[in-house]
XYZ file of C-alpha atoms in Angstrom:
429
model
C 13.854 195.240 -11.488
C 16.468 198.005 -11.305
C 16.729 200.745 -13.931
C 20.105 202.510 -14.166
C 20.826 205.577 -16.293
C 24.368 205.588 -17.742
C 26.518 208.145 -19.511
C 26.847 207.756 -23.276
C 30.451 206.520 -23.314
C 29.770 203.782 -20.794
C 26.606 202.783 -22.645
C 28.595 202.552 -25.909
C 31.155 200.289 -24.241
C 28.400 198.034 -22.892
C 26.887 197.835 -26.383
C 30.167 196.542 -27.740
C 30.476 193.984 -24.950
C 26.922 192.811 -25.622
C 27.638 192.334 -29.280
C 31.151 190.960 -29.363
C 31.779 189.031 -26.141
C 35.222 190.539 -25.822
C 37.484 191.881 -23.101
C 38.800 195.215 -24.313
C 42.544 195.555 -24.275
C 42.772 199.302 -24.872
C 40.904 202.306 -26.157
C 42.119 201.661 -29.709
C 40.090 198.442 -29.686
C 36.953 200.257 -28.583
C 37.485 203.068 -31.083
C 37.845 200.665 -34.006
C 34.735 198.682 -33.065
C 32.657 201.756 -32.261
C 33.669 203.337 -35.538
C 32.672 200.221 -37.434
C 29.345 199.418 -35.808
C 28.010 202.392 -33.842
C 28.773 205.513 -35.834
C 25.592 207.150 -34.572
C 27.110 207.236 -31.062
C 30.486 208.552 -32.233
C 29.616 212.236 -32.373
C 31.446 215.149 -33.944
C 32.749 217.884 -31.670
C 30.312 220.789 -31.630
C 32.971 223.445 -32.150
C 34.758 221.554 -34.971
C 32.301 220.726 -37.705
C 34.982 219.153 -39.897
C 36.338 216.933 -37.117
C 35.034 213.578 -35.996
C 36.610 211.331 -33.395
C 36.664 208.545 -35.910
C 38.761 210.495 -38.423
C 41.372 211.611 -35.932
C 44.900 210.247 -36.350
C 45.110 206.776 -34.815
C 41.613 207.320 -33.399
C 43.064 209.791 -30.908
C 39.919 211.847 -30.397
C 37.676 208.901 -29.610
C 40.438 207.207 -27.640
C 40.819 210.270 -25.471
C 37.107 210.417 -24.882
C 36.985 206.749 -23.891
C 40.206 206.665 -21.870
C 38.368 207.319 -18.611
C 36.055 204.299 -19.066
C 38.520 201.458 -18.532
C 40.404 200.076 -15.538
C 44.072 199.230 -16.079
C 44.880 195.599 -15.298
C 48.551 195.487 -16.268
C 50.829 194.913 -19.239
C 50.711 191.863 -21.500
C 52.300 190.659 -24.718
C 50.365 190.873 -27.948
C 52.513 189.202 -30.575
C 55.956 190.796 -30.278
C 54.657 193.956 -28.574
C 53.932 194.719 -24.940
C 50.708 196.650 -24.440
C 48.473 197.828 -21.625
C 45.421 195.678 -20.938
C 42.181 196.979 -19.436
C 38.767 195.800 -18.312
C 35.434 197.449 -17.643
C 35.314 197.545 -13.859
C 37.529 195.484 -11.563
C 37.246 192.271 -13.555
C 35.084 190.617 -16.205
C 31.954 190.030 -14.088
C 30.001 192.721 -15.890
C 30.890 191.321 -19.294
C 29.843 187.839 -18.205
C 26.548 189.141 -16.798
C 25.733 190.857 -20.082
C 26.501 187.716 -22.063
C 24.214 185.674 -19.781
C 21.375 188.168 -20.185
C 21.468 189.220 -16.541
C 21.925 192.830 -17.661
C 19.774 194.172 -20.505
C 20.384 197.411 -22.363
C 17.334 199.631 -22.789
C 16.518 202.912 -24.491
C 17.906 206.355 -23.703
C 21.201 205.044 -22.283
C 19.572 202.901 -19.609
C 20.226 199.330 -18.452
C 17.999 196.971 -16.489
C 18.804 194.122 -14.130
C 17.093 192.091 -11.414
C 20.319 191.696 -9.431
C 21.104 194.187 -6.678
C 24.747 193.099 -6.903
C 24.920 193.918 -10.616
C 23.129 197.206 -9.976
C 25.825 198.097 -7.434
C 28.550 197.015 -9.865
C 27.157 199.169 -12.680
C 26.889 202.160 -10.380
C 30.456 201.581 -9.197
C 31.771 201.495 -12.783
C 29.856 204.703 -13.469
C 31.389 206.297 -10.360
C 34.870 205.203 -11.424
C 34.367 206.804 -14.799
C 32.978 210.011 -13.298
C 35.955 210.394 -10.965
C 38.504 209.687 -13.715
C 36.720 212.122 -16.003
C 36.655 214.856 -13.358
C 40.317 214.393 -12.431
C 41.320 214.408 -16.098
C 40.320 218.074 -16.306
C 43.136 219.246 -14.084
C 43.720 222.366 -16.194
C 40.220 223.641 -15.437
C 40.715 222.786 -11.791
C 43.846 224.951 -11.635
C 42.063 227.802 -13.377
C 39.419 227.696 -10.652
C 42.027 227.497 -7.885
C 44.642 230.094 -8.764
C 45.991 230.129 -5.208
C 47.561 226.684 -5.700
C 51.253 227.413 -6.433
C 51.795 225.028 -9.357
C 51.241 225.441 -13.099
C 51.223 223.232 -16.175
C 54.542 222.731 -17.925
C 54.079 223.363 -21.643
C 57.049 221.173 -22.567
C 54.759 218.189 -21.877
C 51.495 219.153 -23.630
C 50.023 215.626 -23.575
C 50.909 214.803 -19.970
C 49.778 216.193 -16.640
C 53.187 217.628 -15.715
C 53.349 220.609 -13.363
C 56.094 222.725 -11.890
C 56.517 224.996 -8.924
C 58.168 228.395 -8.886
C 61.375 226.813 -7.555
C 61.510 224.245 -10.410
C 60.135 221.188 -8.665
C 58.451 219.016 -11.312
C 55.328 217.066 -10.390
C 53.482 214.428 -12.415
C 49.794 213.764 -11.694
C 49.132 209.985 -11.680
C 45.680 208.663 -12.500
C 42.988 207.179 -10.315
C 42.383 203.595 -11.418
C 40.034 201.757 -9.076
C 38.056 201.660 -5.847
C 39.308 198.837 -3.618
C 37.826 197.452 -0.420
C 38.276 199.223 2.893
C 38.272 202.793 1.587
C 41.373 202.248 -0.539
C 41.976 204.170 -3.758
C 44.155 202.595 -6.426
C 46.262 204.710 -8.791
C 48.418 203.660 -11.723
C 51.775 205.029 -12.853
C 51.756 203.767 -16.435
C 51.796 207.258 -17.964
C 54.541 208.295 -15.559
C 56.954 205.474 -16.368
C 56.398 205.098 -20.109
C 58.636 206.936 -22.542
C 61.480 209.222 -21.532
C 59.743 211.898 -19.478
C 61.691 211.206 -16.313
C 64.929 211.270 -18.278
C 64.100 214.779 -19.462
C 63.116 216.104 -16.036
C 63.462 214.860 -12.476
C 59.755 214.308 -11.748
C 57.988 213.466 -8.523
C 54.355 212.340 -8.478
C 51.128 213.421 -6.854
C 47.578 212.130 -6.755
C 44.207 213.530 -5.755
C 41.821 211.903 -3.279
C 38.191 213.009 -3.609
C 36.252 214.468 -0.695
C 32.492 214.329 -1.166
C 31.787 216.074 -4.490
C 35.278 217.546 -4.843
C 37.424 215.235 -7.049
C 40.559 217.130 -5.953
C 39.714 217.088 -2.250
C 43.242 216.307 -0.991
C 46.587 216.177 -2.775
C 49.396 213.820 -1.764
C 52.964 213.863 -3.115
C 55.655 211.147 -3.304
C 59.381 211.583 -3.953
C 60.850 210.151 -7.144
C 63.749 208.800 -5.061
C 61.299 206.498 -3.261
C 59.727 205.408 -6.553
C 63.070 204.397 -8.052
C 63.583 201.904 -5.208
C 60.728 199.599 -6.293
C 59.352 201.080 -9.568
C 55.667 200.284 -8.858
C 52.984 200.201 -11.547
C 50.137 200.573 -9.015
C 49.849 202.407 -5.706
C 47.132 201.843 -3.090
C 46.195 204.705 -0.795
C 44.247 204.024 2.395
C 42.107 207.090 2.937
C 41.583 206.203 6.613
C 45.177 205.599 7.713
C 46.730 207.792 4.975
C 49.167 204.983 4.166
C 50.383 204.372 0.631
C 51.629 200.955 -0.533
C 52.355 199.104 -3.752
C 51.143 195.603 -4.666
C 54.155 194.042 -2.948
C 53.528 195.796 0.360
C 56.303 198.390 0.024
C 55.314 201.646 1.722
C 55.739 205.180 0.393
C 55.771 208.321 2.495
C 53.276 210.932 1.324
C 53.863 214.672 1.601
C 51.759 217.808 1.445
C 52.238 220.326 -1.359
C 54.005 222.686 1.034
C 56.484 219.950 2.022
C 57.015 218.972 -1.611
C 57.864 222.547 -2.574
C 60.358 222.826 0.274
C 61.926 219.338 0.415
C 61.742 217.655 -3.009
C 64.704 217.639 -5.402
C 64.547 219.982 -8.392
C 64.440 219.195 -12.111
C 68.166 218.377 -12.265
C 68.260 215.774 -9.487
C 68.866 212.009 -9.631
C 70.966 212.090 -12.809
C 72.495 208.650 -12.222
C 69.156 206.913 -11.616
C 67.493 208.685 -14.530
C 70.269 207.800 -16.953
C 70.097 204.158 -15.857
C 66.318 204.031 -16.203
C 64.948 201.951 -19.114
C 61.245 201.883 -20.002
C 61.885 198.848 -22.200
C 63.276 196.873 -19.264
C 60.517 198.044 -16.939
C 57.858 196.944 -19.439
C 59.312 193.455 -19.367
C 59.143 193.513 -15.577
C 55.504 194.625 -15.598
C 54.472 192.174 -18.317
C 52.564 189.297 -16.748
C 51.354 186.945 -19.473
C 51.248 186.064 -23.148
C 48.030 186.837 -25.002
C 46.644 185.910 -28.352
C 47.217 188.279 -31.244
C 43.491 188.502 -31.994
C 41.737 189.954 -28.962
C 38.670 191.392 -30.653
C 37.223 188.330 -32.385
C 33.481 188.515 -32.324
C 31.575 185.800 -30.574
C 30.319 183.418 -33.261
C 26.756 183.367 -31.976
C 26.493 187.143 -31.897
C 28.079 187.338 -35.330
C 25.485 184.908 -36.730
C 22.600 186.812 -35.153
C 23.984 190.091 -36.461
C 25.145 189.167 -39.970
C 22.729 186.422 -40.970
C 19.587 186.913 -38.899
C 19.876 190.703 -38.640
C 18.903 190.360 -34.962
C 15.666 188.461 -35.721
C 15.327 184.810 -34.724
C 12.367 184.039 -36.986
C 12.759 183.190 -40.675
C 11.779 180.583 -43.270
C 14.268 178.253 -44.903
C 13.374 175.875 -47.726
C 9.668 176.292 -46.872
C 10.046 175.529 -43.152
C 9.493 178.194 -40.478
C 12.217 178.742 -37.893
C 10.606 180.008 -34.688
C 13.664 180.200 -32.426
C 17.451 180.004 -32.337
C 18.909 178.419 -29.200
C 22.496 178.194 -27.984
C 23.420 174.628 -26.980
C 26.258 172.786 -25.248
C 29.911 173.657 -25.752
C 30.919 170.056 -26.595
C 29.034 170.073 -29.904
C 27.618 172.531 -32.448
C 26.962 176.096 -31.317
C 23.240 176.610 -31.945
C 20.024 174.809 -32.773
C 17.294 176.038 -35.116
C 13.812 175.215 -33.791
C 11.244 174.676 -36.569
C 7.509 175.273 -36.165
C 6.751 171.558 -36.561
C 8.955 170.702 -33.571
C 11.993 169.434 -35.486
C 15.453 170.815 -34.780
C 18.627 171.437 -36.764
C 22.092 171.942 -35.294
C 24.334 174.605 -36.819
C 28.050 175.141 -36.267
C 29.207 178.770 -36.331
C 32.697 179.739 -37.457
C 34.673 182.838 -38.378
C 36.144 181.158 -41.487
C 35.171 178.059 -43.475
C 38.490 176.350 -42.786
C 37.969 176.789 -39.023
C 35.570 173.826 -39.089
C 38.462 171.515 -39.901
C 41.027 173.425 -37.856
C 38.857 172.632 -34.818
C 38.670 168.935 -35.765
C 34.872 168.802 -36.008
C 35.046 166.384 -38.963
C 36.317 163.742 -36.519
C 33.594 164.304 -33.905
C 30.310 162.370 -34.082
C 28.560 165.248 -32.289
C 28.704 167.072 -35.632
C 26.808 164.475 -37.682
C 24.402 166.107 -40.157
C 25.276 169.576 -38.886
C 24.831 172.750 -40.940
C 27.460 175.483 -40.963
C 27.595 179.271 -41.004
C 30.810 181.301 -41.443
C 31.154 185.059 -41.467
C 33.849 184.758 -44.141
C 32.355 185.917 -47.489
C 31.059 183.118 -49.701
C 33.368 181.742 -52.394
C 31.698 178.690 -53.952
C 34.765 177.221 -55.644
C 36.928 177.680 -52.555
C 34.339 176.164 -50.213
C 33.631 173.245 -52.531
C 37.308 172.412 -52.875
C 37.831 172.693 -49.111
C 34.864 170.501 -48.091
C 34.710 167.932 -50.939
C 37.852 166.018 -49.975
C 36.807 165.962 -46.306
C 33.320 164.769 -47.268
C 34.794 161.695 -48.936
C 36.829 160.887 -45.832
C 34.385 161.770 -43.040
C 30.891 161.423 -44.505
C 28.009 162.999 -42.587
C 30.360 164.648 -40.082
C 31.003 167.206 -42.857
C 28.148 169.684 -43.556
C 26.018 169.642 -46.693
C 24.165 172.907 -45.986
C 25.942 176.272 -45.851
C 24.491 179.496 -44.447
C 26.508 182.432 -45.714
C 26.839 186.034 -46.841
C 27.159 186.081 -50.642
C 27.959 189.535 -52.054
C 26.309 191.122 -49.047
C 23.147 189.000 -49.351
C 22.112 186.285 -46.884
C 21.981 182.944 -48.684
C 21.646 179.219 -47.968
C 23.271 176.640 -50.239
C 23.088 172.840 -50.284
C 26.042 170.965 -51.725
C 25.436 168.440 -54.498
C 28.751 166.674 -54.246
C 28.288 164.285 -57.192
C 27.288 167.127 -59.533
C 30.021 169.363 -58.066
C 27.729 172.331 -57.539
C 25.649 174.133 -54.924
C 21.861 174.336 -54.993
C 20.421 177.548 -53.520
C 17.673 176.939 -50.959
C 14.963 179.608 -50.650
C 15.206 181.680 -47.476
C 12.799 184.402 -46.326
C 13.440 186.678 -43.342
C 10.491 188.023 -41.375
């Protein structure tokens, strides 16, 4: 077994993945979920007693703190908007491993796994975060290296924009990912978005780490070369010192000395900058349509959290439940295992109407099933919704309802002829 110690922000993100079976789309998503469920890990800043990340406008404080956790995957459509989409690590392998129980979260910000591959993946994600975090503090880096002839431009307080003494403007792009073969991936999302390059003629630079120095080497690229292909990602081969985009287009890299001498100043490329449109470029970058709801909790985790309160043993109507087991995807979601050996299938839904929206009333796999929904209990609404379907579809429509009624966990059995619900006794251990 491998034991890995993680930083608090990464541990918080893994907690959310464990609980909600979701692929995070941006730091707003994480901030909202963390605020709702893990307030104890969302700490106040030490030097601002009246400030908490959670209370910051649009979750900015927490978002900023979490922004170095995620890997940019691209742009997608959410409803009518185009947004950035991220994952934890290169893909969703880590999320899948957590859902399968191949990675277990322990105490004191530790995780455990029996897989050497997952151990390596976790350590890689931690390294990615550490490098992003270190390179994010470029202001401190400049303060420690006053001989470097660039300084922050205060006209762009929220962006890493720098200028030289001869008015060459330079934008620091962000490290995104470690790729195979000693290749570092960087993304230009912050560079392209908005109207920054309309305001100033900006070139870019990126830092390649050397050993423990996150700013080991600096490489610069002309804006004129960027306008030719408008890349979202750049890949830098640290062995050959070649820089390419995803389509194989190459970009010449320069030293800081060359950039100061050869690059165009803040007034250059007026025609290209006036023609530039972030709206049009977003459409170009956008790869796929996504569902509006990207943070829906996994029904099984929601049931374990809301109804069982993370305990799989309880008593219902005098019978002891000794285990809760997830079963096949073609039928109901879980099975309650009773102490006497009998079993009861339960379908889990977000809303009561979802049972019929999914067509379960027409599927014989759902005969005599029970149902749980995280939607708050409303007896008259549920009775009206299920009564008509009961007449049409018989035992394919549930009679027993597990629910949250005014914040209390309850179980009701429908008495259709009497048009009422009978409460069944339930005791949680």
